[in-house]
Each structure stands twice: as C-alpha cells, then as structure tokens.
Amino acid sequence: MIIQLKHEISRDLIDQINSRLGVFGFKSTEVQTQSARYLVAIGNVEIDIRQIGCMSGVKDVHHVSDVYKLVSRKWKAAPTSIQIADDVSIKEGAFNIIAGPCAFESAEQIQSIVTFLSARGVKLLRGGAFKPRTSPYAFRGLGIEGLKLAHSIAHKHQMLVVSEVMEISQIGEMHDYIDVYQVGARNTQNFSLLHELGKVDKPILLKRGMSGTIEELLQSAEYIFASGNEKIILCERGIRTFEDAYRNTLDLNAVPLLKEKSHLPVVVDPSHGIGIRRYVSDLALAAIMAGADGVIFETHATPEKALSDGAQTLNFLEADRLITQLQETFAFRKCLKAVL
Ligand code: PEP
Ligand code: MN
C-alpha cells in the first residue's frame, strides 16, 4: 500500500498513521523524495484502505499488489515525465535520441561527435568516462578529466551529458559535469549505489542487468525512488540468453510490458542490445514501434578506430540516416495511434 502524505503534515500525524498501520499488521517505511512524501506499507493483510485514507495528513492511498510499489502504475496511472533541462524531457508522447561514443576518448573525438549530433538536433550526448570493461587491459575511459571535456564541449552546443557512474565515490565528482547518471548493466543490482543515487538531484538512466528480469529491474528502480529520487528512466539493453549469434538478445518484449507495469519512461539501447553495427538501426526503429520513449545508441566518426565497442558503433553516415528514420518512424507511430 502507498500512502501519499500531505506536504505540511506534522511528525505527530505521521507517527499516528504509522502506529495505525502497525496495529493492522503492516510494516511501514517513510519515503521523502524531492517532490513528495510517502509511507510504503508492506504486509500480508487485507484492509479497507479507506480506514487509512480518512486519517488527517493523508492525501491519497493506493493498494499496490506488485512487489515494487512506488514505480508501479497501479498507484500512478499517468506516465512520468523526466525533465532534464527546460526544453528536454524524456516522456511518453515525445521521442528523445541519446547518442554518442561508447567512451569519451579525446577533445577532438568529442568535438567531432558533438558538432555532428547538435547539427541534427540531438540534445543528449552519451559517453563513458568510467568504463566497465571485461578485460582489465582494455581502455577504461579518461576518467573525470574526460567527463569535464565532454561537459564543456557539449554545453557549448546546448547538449546535455549522460554518463555511467560505476561506484559511490564517483557520484560527487561527476555531479557538476553530467546531466543524467547512467547505471550500467553490471551495476543494476548494486543496491548501495542505487541507494546513494536516490539522494541526488539529477535523473538516473537505469539499464537492465544482463541477466535481470523485468521485475528485478523494477525493484532496482524502486530502490532509487524509495531513497528519494523519482527521476528514473528505464533502459532495455539486451539480455544474455542461450543465443550466441549476437552480443545480447535485445528484449523488445520488455518495452510494452515495462510501460504497462510502470509509470516511468522507457528507452532502448540497440547498440549493446545486438552488438553488430549493421543491425543497430533496424532495431532502433523496431523499438519505436514497440512503444519506446527514446533510444540510446553509439556513434563515432571512425568506429573502426574507436577504443571500445567499435563493432556496434554507427559511423556518421549511418547515424545521420538513422536520426532521420527515427523522426519519420516516430511521426508514423503517432499517426497510427491516432487512427487505431
Ligand atoms: C555503455 O552504455 O557503454 C555500457 C557499458 O552499457 P551496458 O551497461 O548496457 O553494457
Ligand atoms: Mn559501449
């Protein structure tokens, strides 16, 4: 059960609600986010929720049967819009493109990508400064200096930066140089990291773990929300299955399901989803038709020379074509929805 509290509620009233919940057999947790205050009550008991709803200080009360609560659509039917800047929001009914290199490599590399993307109206630059690499001998990113470079070049072109945070100690040092923290597939269940990201004032792009179920992804999102940050963007990026013909199996089934189960926006990463450049564009377009609110893909002036993930990275010609096709396909989806 989710009990949304009134803004001005006193400590005394919260204690009264908590003790009433205790009498009914619920264990309640207080959640204070940047925009609201809740009690999340867990218990194997059936009650008439009006018994809580009528208490003073209670704004709203909802029964939520899902294991995740605050990210569930069962209490918040309206889709959540994640505002990143005055003119940039990730939300249902819009379509955002997040593009950039796998990793920031040099000022020249960042400049070429930002010049290319900003000229095409792309507002969100992706790129890693702290890279989770399977081999310790592979390029692991430029670190915070790379992020500072990316931030200053991107902001000069009115672009915003999305970059992966791998550990708690990086949250503070990255804060002033990013607009969205990305949680990578290898950290989707790093619960202490998620908990700390609940305390930041910036949106989180939360990737699905490579062997994570949809319910696990939503539970991870719940960690961030319950720790205080409501600004979460879910990202399907492919899961590991028995199929080894490609890097991962992009699970587009997840898109309509996540959108039905949660009020949070959903984006799709076809680059990591398949790992093979020539298929990335078709999957990005398929993601739109599956109902995604945006895509995140990798691009580089010379993918064959990229220091990471070159095999799945689009060159500018391919990225240019894809950006146009994404805009056309999104317009087509809108028309289709209008007539169906
Ligand atoms: C990335 O976005 O470059 C990345 C490492 O993604 P993932 O965590 O999905 O593997
Ligand atoms: Mn990558």
Tab-separated table of C-alpha atoms and ligand atoms in Angstrom:
chain	number	residue	atom	x	y	z
A	1	MET	CA	0.000	0.000	0.000
A	2	ILE	CA	1.216	3.512	-0.788
A	3	ILE	CA	0.076	6.362	1.392
A	4	GLN	CA	0.828	9.739	-0.089
A	5	LEU	CA	1.121	12.319	2.658
A	6	LYS	CA	0.206	15.969	2.565
A	7	HIS	CA	3.177	18.336	2.266
A	8	GLU	CA	2.566	20.119	5.533
A	9	ILE	CA	1.921	17.001	7.644
A	10	SER	CA	3.342	17.086	11.168
A	11	ARG	CA	5.631	14.461	12.758
A	12	ASP	CA	2.876	13.694	15.199
A	13	LEU	CA	0.378	12.813	12.479
A	14	ILE	CA	2.922	10.635	10.655
A	15	ASP	CA	3.517	8.730	13.907
A	16	GLN	CA	-0.223	8.246	14.341
A	17	ILE	CA	-0.566	6.834	10.808
A	18	ASN	CA	2.451	4.574	11.354
A	19	SER	CA	1.064	3.189	14.570
A	20	ARG	CA	-2.338	2.560	12.971
A	21	LEU	CA	-0.573	0.685	10.167
A	22	GLY	CA	1.306	-1.299	12.816
A	23	VAL	CA	-1.946	-2.267	14.524
A	24	PHE	CA	-3.266	-3.581	11.195
A	25	GLY	CA	-0.066	-5.641	10.824
A	26	PHE	CA	1.806	-3.529	8.276
A	27	LYS	CA	5.475	-2.621	8.399
A	28	SER	CA	5.833	0.873	7.017
A	29	THR	CA	8.758	2.767	5.515
A	30	GLU	CA	8.829	6.541	5.190
A	31	VAL	CA	9.941	7.886	1.834
A	32	GLN	CA	10.794	11.521	1.293
A	33	THR	CA	11.596	12.451	-2.309
A	34	GLN	CA	12.355	15.834	-3.815
A	35	SER	CA	8.700	16.277	-4.676
A	36	ALA	CA	6.590	14.300	-2.236
A	37	ARG	CA	6.343	12.279	0.932
A	38	TYR	CA	5.018	8.734	1.198
A	39	LEU	CA	4.583	5.796	3.524
A	40	VAL	CA	5.059	2.422	1.866
A	41	ALA	CA	3.233	-0.191	3.922
A	42	ILE	CA	4.080	-3.855	3.428
A	43	GLY	CA	2.036	-6.643	4.967
A	44	ASN	CA	0.034	-9.742	4.204
A	45	VAL	CA	-3.196	-8.235	5.384
A	46	GLU	CA	-6.321	-7.117	3.628
A	47	ILE	CA	-7.865	-3.919	4.884
A	48	ASP	CA	-10.314	-1.394	3.604
A	49	ILE	CA	-7.865	1.347	2.595
A	50	ARG	CA	-10.434	3.998	3.456
A	51	GLN	CA	-9.523	3.352	7.081
A	52	ILE	CA	-6.165	4.957	6.307
A	53	GLY	CA	-7.431	7.331	3.639
A	54	CYS	CA	-9.694	9.111	6.134
A	55	MET	CA	-6.846	9.974	8.514
A	56	SER	CA	-5.688	13.558	8.643
A	57	GLY	CA	-2.476	14.286	6.820
A	58	VAL	CA	-3.214	11.624	4.178
A	59	LYS	CA	-3.511	12.938	0.642
A	60	ASP	CA	-4.110	9.659	-1.138
A	61	VAL	CA	-3.896	5.930	-0.536
A	62	HIS	CA	-3.498	3.089	-3.017
A	63	HIS	CA	-3.393	-0.658	-2.741
A	64	VAL	CA	-0.465	-1.958	-4.846
A	65	SER	CA	-0.158	-5.721	-5.209
A	66	ASP	CA	3.155	-5.608	-7.125
A	67	VAL	CA	6.374	-6.312	-5.211
A	68	TYR	CA	7.665	-2.940	-6.375
A	69	LYS	CA	5.382	-0.168	-5.209
A	70	LEU	CA	6.367	3.431	-5.975
A	71	VAL	CA	7.409	2.690	-9.552
A	72	SER	CA	4.207	0.747	-10.222
A	73	ARG	CA	1.465	2.035	-12.477
A	74	LYS	CA	-1.027	0.625	-10.014
A	75	TRP	CA	-0.849	3.783	-7.945
A	76	LYS	CA	0.238	6.313	-10.549
A	77	ALA	CA	-1.587	5.775	-13.809
A	78	ALA	CA	-0.247	8.900	-15.506
A	79	PRO	CA	3.130	8.480	-17.192
A	80	THR	CA	6.039	10.225	-15.501
A	81	SER	CA	7.889	12.877	-17.432
A	82	ILE	CA	11.580	13.278	-16.620
A	83	GLN	CA	12.671	16.829	-17.152
A	84	ILE	CA	16.404	17.123	-17.838
A	85	ALA	CA	16.528	20.751	-18.958
A	86	ASP	CA	13.986	23.475	-19.722
A	87	ASP	CA	13.439	22.158	-23.225
A	88	VAL	CA	14.358	18.469	-22.776
A	89	SER	CA	12.118	15.880	-21.155
A	90	ILE	CA	12.011	12.131	-21.550
A	91	LYS	CA	8.364	11.223	-21.565
A	92	GLU	CA	5.547	9.456	-23.294
A	93	GLY	CA	4.441	11.293	-26.410
A	94	ALA	CA	7.904	12.651	-27.169
A	95	PHE	CA	10.850	10.821	-28.644
A	96	ASN	CA	14.362	11.501	-27.497
A	97	ILE	CA	17.582	10.415	-29.091
A	98	ILE	CA	20.601	9.924	-26.858
A	99	ALA	CA	23.713	9.336	-28.939
A	100	GLY	CA	27.462	9.466	-28.688
A	101	PRO	CA	30.529	7.311	-28.393
A	102	CYS	CA	30.852	4.296	-26.166
A	103	ALA	CA	33.660	6.167	-24.396
A	104	PHE	CA	34.952	9.713	-24.454
A	105	GLU	CA	38.439	9.408	-25.973
A	106	SER	CA	39.838	12.889	-26.671
A	107	ALA	CA	38.776	16.508	-27.126
A	108	GLU	CA	38.891	16.059	-30.927
A	109	GLN	CA	36.723	12.945	-30.797
A	110	ILE	CA	34.140	14.596	-28.537
A	111	GLN	CA	34.135	17.770	-30.621
A	112	SER	CA	33.503	15.893	-33.865
A	113	ILE	CA	30.619	13.930	-32.366
A	114	VAL	CA	29.032	16.939	-30.670
A	115	THR	CA	29.282	19.008	-33.862
A	116	PHE	CA	27.656	16.202	-35.823
A	117	LEU	CA	24.850	15.490	-33.337
A	118	SER	CA	23.975	19.053	-32.385
A	119	ALA	CA	23.612	19.995	-36.068
A	120	ARG	CA	20.968	17.266	-36.291
A	121	GLY	CA	19.006	18.478	-33.277
A	122	VAL	CA	20.135	15.714	-30.896
A	123	LYS	CA	20.074	17.145	-27.372
A	124	LEU	CA	21.569	14.328	-25.325
A	125	LEU	CA	25.175	13.174	-25.611
A	126	ARG	CA	26.038	9.757	-24.224
A	127	GLY	CA	29.567	8.593	-23.451
A	128	GLY	CA	31.505	6.833	-20.755
A	129	ALA	CA	34.343	8.312	-18.750
A	130	PHE	CA	34.453	5.407	-16.312
A	131	LYS	CA	34.114	2.263	-18.391
A	132	PRO	CA	33.256	-1.188	-17.059
A	133	ARG	CA	35.466	-3.399	-19.256
A	134	THR	CA	35.559	-7.162	-19.131
A	135	SER	CA	39.346	-7.131	-19.568
A	136	PRO	CA	41.471	-5.065	-17.196
A	137	TYR	CA	43.842	-4.409	-20.134
A	138	ALA	CA	41.171	-2.719	-22.262
A	139	PHE	CA	40.655	1.072	-22.393
A	140	ARG	CA	38.823	2.011	-19.221
A	141	GLY	CA	37.973	5.605	-20.034
A	142	LEU	CA	39.543	9.009	-19.462
A	143	GLY	CA	38.018	9.339	-16.004
A	144	ILE	CA	36.838	12.628	-14.609
A	145	GLU	CA	39.048	14.688	-16.967
A	146	GLY	CA	37.237	13.110	-19.909
A	147	LEU	CA	33.905	13.993	-18.394
A	148	LYS	CA	34.932	17.617	-17.844
A	149	LEU	CA	35.950	17.839	-21.508
A	150	ALA	CA	32.683	16.271	-22.662
A	151	HIS	CA	30.635	18.536	-20.438
A	152	SER	CA	32.276	21.737	-21.587
A	153	ILE	CA	32.102	20.837	-25.307
A	154	ALA	CA	28.516	19.524	-25.051
A	155	HIS	CA	27.207	22.517	-23.123
A	156	LYS	CA	28.758	24.938	-25.630
A	157	HIS	CA	26.485	23.279	-28.181
A	158	GLN	CA	23.444	23.142	-25.866
A	159	MET	CA	23.802	19.397	-25.440
A	160	LEU	CA	23.369	17.519	-22.169
A	161	VAL	CA	25.595	14.709	-20.931
A	162	VAL	CA	24.570	11.163	-19.988
A	163	SER	CA	27.421	9.154	-18.467
A	164	GLU	CA	27.888	5.997	-16.455
A	165	VAL	CA	28.624	6.041	-12.750
A	166	MET	CA	30.250	2.831	-11.544
A	167	GLU	CA	30.679	3.443	-7.860
A	168	ILE	CA	29.505	5.602	-4.991
A	169	SER	CA	32.738	7.588	-4.779
A	170	GLN	CA	32.200	8.842	-8.357
A	171	ILE	CA	28.754	10.335	-7.703
A	172	GLY	CA	30.069	13.537	-6.140
A	173	GLU	CA	32.948	14.117	-8.543
A	174	MET	CA	30.733	13.558	-11.588
A	175	HIS	CA	27.844	15.673	-10.335
A	176	ASP	CA	28.733	19.032	-11.890
A	177	TYR	CA	29.736	17.523	-15.225
A	178	ILE	CA	26.729	15.401	-16.088
A	179	ASP	CA	23.023	15.908	-16.585
A	180	VAL	CA	21.950	12.266	-16.248
A	181	TYR	CA	23.713	9.484	-14.343
A	182	GLN	CA	23.710	6.171	-16.193
A	183	VAL	CA	23.704	2.947	-14.200
A	184	GLY	CA	25.180	0.212	-16.375
A	185	ALA	CA	24.019	-3.365	-16.800
A	186	ARG	CA	26.767	-4.593	-14.488
A	187	ASN	CA	25.527	-2.397	-11.664
A	188	THR	CA	21.751	-2.713	-11.939
A	189	GLN	CA	21.702	-4.605	-8.667
A	190	ASN	CA	24.423	-2.669	-6.894
A	191	PHE	CA	21.945	-1.692	-4.210
A	192	SER	CA	24.247	0.584	-2.248
A	193	LEU	CA	24.979	2.561	-5.434
A	194	LEU	CA	21.238	2.749	-6.203
A	195	HIS	CA	20.526	3.901	-2.675
A	196	GLU	CA	23.073	6.729	-2.951
A	197	LEU	CA	21.689	7.750	-6.346
A	198	GLY	CA	18.365	8.156	-4.607
A	199	LYS	CA	19.871	11.157	-2.859
A	200	VAL	CA	20.955	13.062	-5.967
A	201	ASP	CA	19.026	15.798	-7.721
A	202	LYS	CA	19.654	14.524	-11.258
A	203	PRO	CA	17.841	11.887	-13.326
A	204	ILE	CA	19.090	8.306	-13.473
A	205	LEU	CA	19.116	6.202	-16.620
A	206	LEU	CA	18.853	2.698	-15.224
A	207	LYS	CA	19.889	-0.116	-17.525
A	208	ARG	CA	18.518	-3.611	-17.245
A	209	GLY	CA	21.021	-6.128	-15.902
A	210	MET	CA	22.249	-8.620	-18.456
A	211	SER	CA	20.557	-11.465	-16.632
A	212	GLY	CA	17.936	-9.385	-14.907
A	213	THR	CA	14.223	-9.992	-15.123
A	214	ILE	CA	11.750	-7.200	-15.671
A	215	GLU	CA	10.644	-7.468	-12.067
A	216	GLU	CA	14.258	-7.178	-10.887
A	217	LEU	CA	14.752	-4.063	-12.997
A	218	LEU	CA	11.660	-2.509	-11.456
A	219	GLN	CA	12.830	-3.459	-7.970
A	220	SER	CA	16.131	-1.686	-8.719
A	221	ALA	CA	14.199	1.387	-9.831
A	222	GLU	CA	12.233	1.104	-6.593
A	223	TYR	CA	15.497	1.355	-4.635
A	224	ILE	CA	16.299	4.695	-6.257
A	225	PHE	CA	12.765	6.018	-5.794
A	226	ALA	CA	12.491	4.809	-2.197
A	227	SER	CA	15.804	6.521	-1.439
A	228	GLY	CA	14.394	9.844	-2.630
A	229	ASN	CA	14.884	10.248	-6.377
A	230	GLU	CA	11.762	9.946	-8.527
A	231	LYS	CA	13.565	10.825	-11.762
A	232	ILE	CA	14.250	7.425	-13.288
A	233	ILE	CA	14.443	6.373	-16.938
A	234	LEU	CA	14.341	2.632	-17.580
A	235	CYS	CA	16.550	1.193	-20.306
A	236	GLU	CA	16.279	-2.132	-22.106
A	237	ARG	CA	19.762	-3.014	-23.429
A	238	GLY	CA	19.565	-6.707	-24.190
A	239	ILE	CA	19.879	-9.740	-22.003
A	240	ARG	CA	22.096	-12.775	-22.140
A	241	THR	CA	20.328	-15.832	-23.466
A	242	PHE	CA	21.394	-19.180	-24.969
A	243	GLU	CA	21.638	-17.410	-28.329
A	244	ASP	CA	25.240	-16.565	-29.148
A	245	ALA	CA	24.807	-15.303	-32.700
A	246	TYR	CA	24.964	-11.757	-31.366
A	247	ARG	CA	26.290	-9.974	-28.285
A	248	ASN	CA	22.974	-9.852	-26.405
A	249	THR	CA	19.315	-10.526	-27.162
A	250	LEU	CA	17.500	-7.205	-27.317
A	251	ASP	CA	14.269	-7.922	-25.497
A	252	LEU	CA	11.763	-5.631	-27.136
A	253	ASN	CA	9.005	-7.550	-25.330
A	254	ALA	CA	10.153	-5.633	-22.285
A	255	VAL	CA	9.066	-2.288	-23.702
A	256	PRO	CA	5.270	-2.670	-23.719
A	257	LEU	CA	5.455	-4.693	-20.517
A	258	LEU	CA	7.518	-2.116	-18.626
A	259	LYS	CA	5.273	0.643	-19.860
A	260	GLU	CA	2.219	-1.212	-18.659
A	261	LYS	CA	3.692	-2.099	-15.283
A	262	SER	CA	5.414	1.178	-14.503
A	263	HIS	CA	4.728	4.876	-14.977
A	264	LEU	CA	8.426	5.504	-15.727
A	265	PRO	CA	9.628	6.251	-19.271
A	266	VAL	CA	11.445	3.510	-21.197
A	267	VAL	CA	14.305	3.882	-23.657
A	268	VAL	CA	16.049	1.197	-25.694
A	269	ASP	CA	19.757	0.681	-26.409
A	270	PRO	CA	20.034	-1.290	-29.663
A	271	SER	CA	23.848	-0.925	-29.792
A	272	HIS	CA	24.533	-3.120	-26.768
A	273	GLY	CA	21.304	-4.990	-27.499
A	274	ILE	CA	22.717	-6.713	-30.565
A	275	GLY	CA	26.347	-5.603	-30.709
A	276	ILE	CA	26.531	-5.710	-34.515
A	277	ARG	CA	26.602	-2.365	-36.354
A	278	ARG	CA	24.592	-3.334	-39.430
A	279	TYR	CA	21.551	-4.354	-37.394
A	280	VAL	CA	21.504	-1.474	-34.923
A	281	SER	CA	19.360	0.904	-36.995
A	282	ASP	CA	16.587	-1.597	-37.723
A	283	LEU	CA	16.342	-2.469	-34.033
A	284	ALA	CA	16.224	1.196	-33.070
A	285	LEU	CA	13.264	1.643	-35.412
A	286	ALA	CA	11.621	-1.504	-34.070
A	287	ALA	CA	11.996	-0.058	-30.549
A	288	ILE	CA	9.864	2.916	-31.555
A	289	MET	CA	7.104	0.660	-32.827
A	290	ALA	CA	7.309	-1.360	-29.601
A	291	GLY	CA	6.451	1.858	-27.753
A	292	ALA	CA	9.816	3.167	-26.519
A	293	ASP	CA	10.072	6.790	-25.387
A	294	GLY	CA	13.579	7.117	-26.804
A	295	VAL	CA	16.686	5.327	-27.963
A	296	ILE	CA	20.320	5.488	-26.904
A	297	PHE	CA	22.892	4.436	-29.484
A	298	GLU	CA	26.628	4.625	-30.094
A	299	THR	CA	28.187	6.710	-32.848
A	300	HIS	CA	31.738	7.769	-33.736
A	301	ALA	CA	33.404	9.441	-36.741
A	302	THR	CA	35.549	6.342	-37.310
A	303	PRO	CA	34.066	3.350	-35.472
A	304	GLU	CA	36.867	1.068	-36.677
A	305	LYS	CA	39.277	3.193	-34.654
A	306	ALA	CA	37.049	3.513	-31.547
A	307	LEU	CA	38.731	2.460	-28.319
A	308	SER	CA	35.671	0.477	-27.232
A	309	ASP	CA	32.591	-1.101	-28.829
A	310	GLY	CA	33.559	-0.113	-32.394
A	311	ALA	CA	31.819	-3.186	-33.805
A	312	GLN	CA	28.400	-1.908	-32.697
A	313	THR	CA	29.048	1.801	-33.287
A	314	LEU	CA	27.452	3.664	-36.208
A	315	ASN	CA	29.540	5.961	-38.385
A	316	PHE	CA	28.152	9.424	-39.088
A	317	LEU	CA	26.582	8.429	-42.378
A	318	GLU	CA	24.680	5.600	-40.701
A	319	ALA	CA	23.794	7.735	-37.679
A	320	ASP	CA	22.572	10.561	-39.929
A	321	ARG	CA	20.272	8.197	-41.783
A	322	LEU	CA	19.045	6.664	-38.537
A	323	ILE	CA	18.216	10.034	-36.949
A	324	THR	CA	16.019	10.930	-39.930
A	325	GLN	CA	14.392	7.497	-39.934
A	326	LEU	CA	13.725	7.707	-36.188
A	327	GLN	CA	11.960	11.037	-36.627
A	328	GLU	CA	9.892	9.678	-39.511
A	329	THR	CA	9.051	6.453	-37.704
A	330	PHE	CA	8.002	8.293	-34.572
A	331	ALA	CA	5.724	10.543	-36.647
A	332	PHE	CA	4.314	7.387	-38.254
A	333	ARG	CA	3.689	5.792	-34.834
A	334	LYS	CA	1.806	8.894	-33.741
A	335	CYS	CA	-0.420	8.773	-36.843
A	336	LEU	CA	-1.026	5.078	-36.344
A	337	LYS	CA	-2.052	5.628	-32.728
A	338	ALA	CA	-4.398	8.401	-33.791
A	339	VAL	CA	-6.253	6.182	-36.239
A	340	LEU	CA	-6.310	2.934	-34.261
B	1	PEP	C1	27.571	1.550	-22.292
B	1	PEP	O1	26.496	2.174	-22.358
B	1	PEP	O2	28.592	1.851	-22.922
B	1	PEP	C2	27.585	0.313	-21.474
B	1	PEP	C3	28.719	-0.154	-20.944
B	1	PEP	O3	26.370	-0.240	-21.395
B	1	PEP	P1	25.843	-1.538	-20.601
B	1	PEP	O4	25.956	-1.193	-19.156
B	1	PEP	O5	24.425	-1.651	-21.078
B	1	PEP	O6	26.699	-2.698	-21.018
B	2	MN	MN	29.518	0.644	-25.110
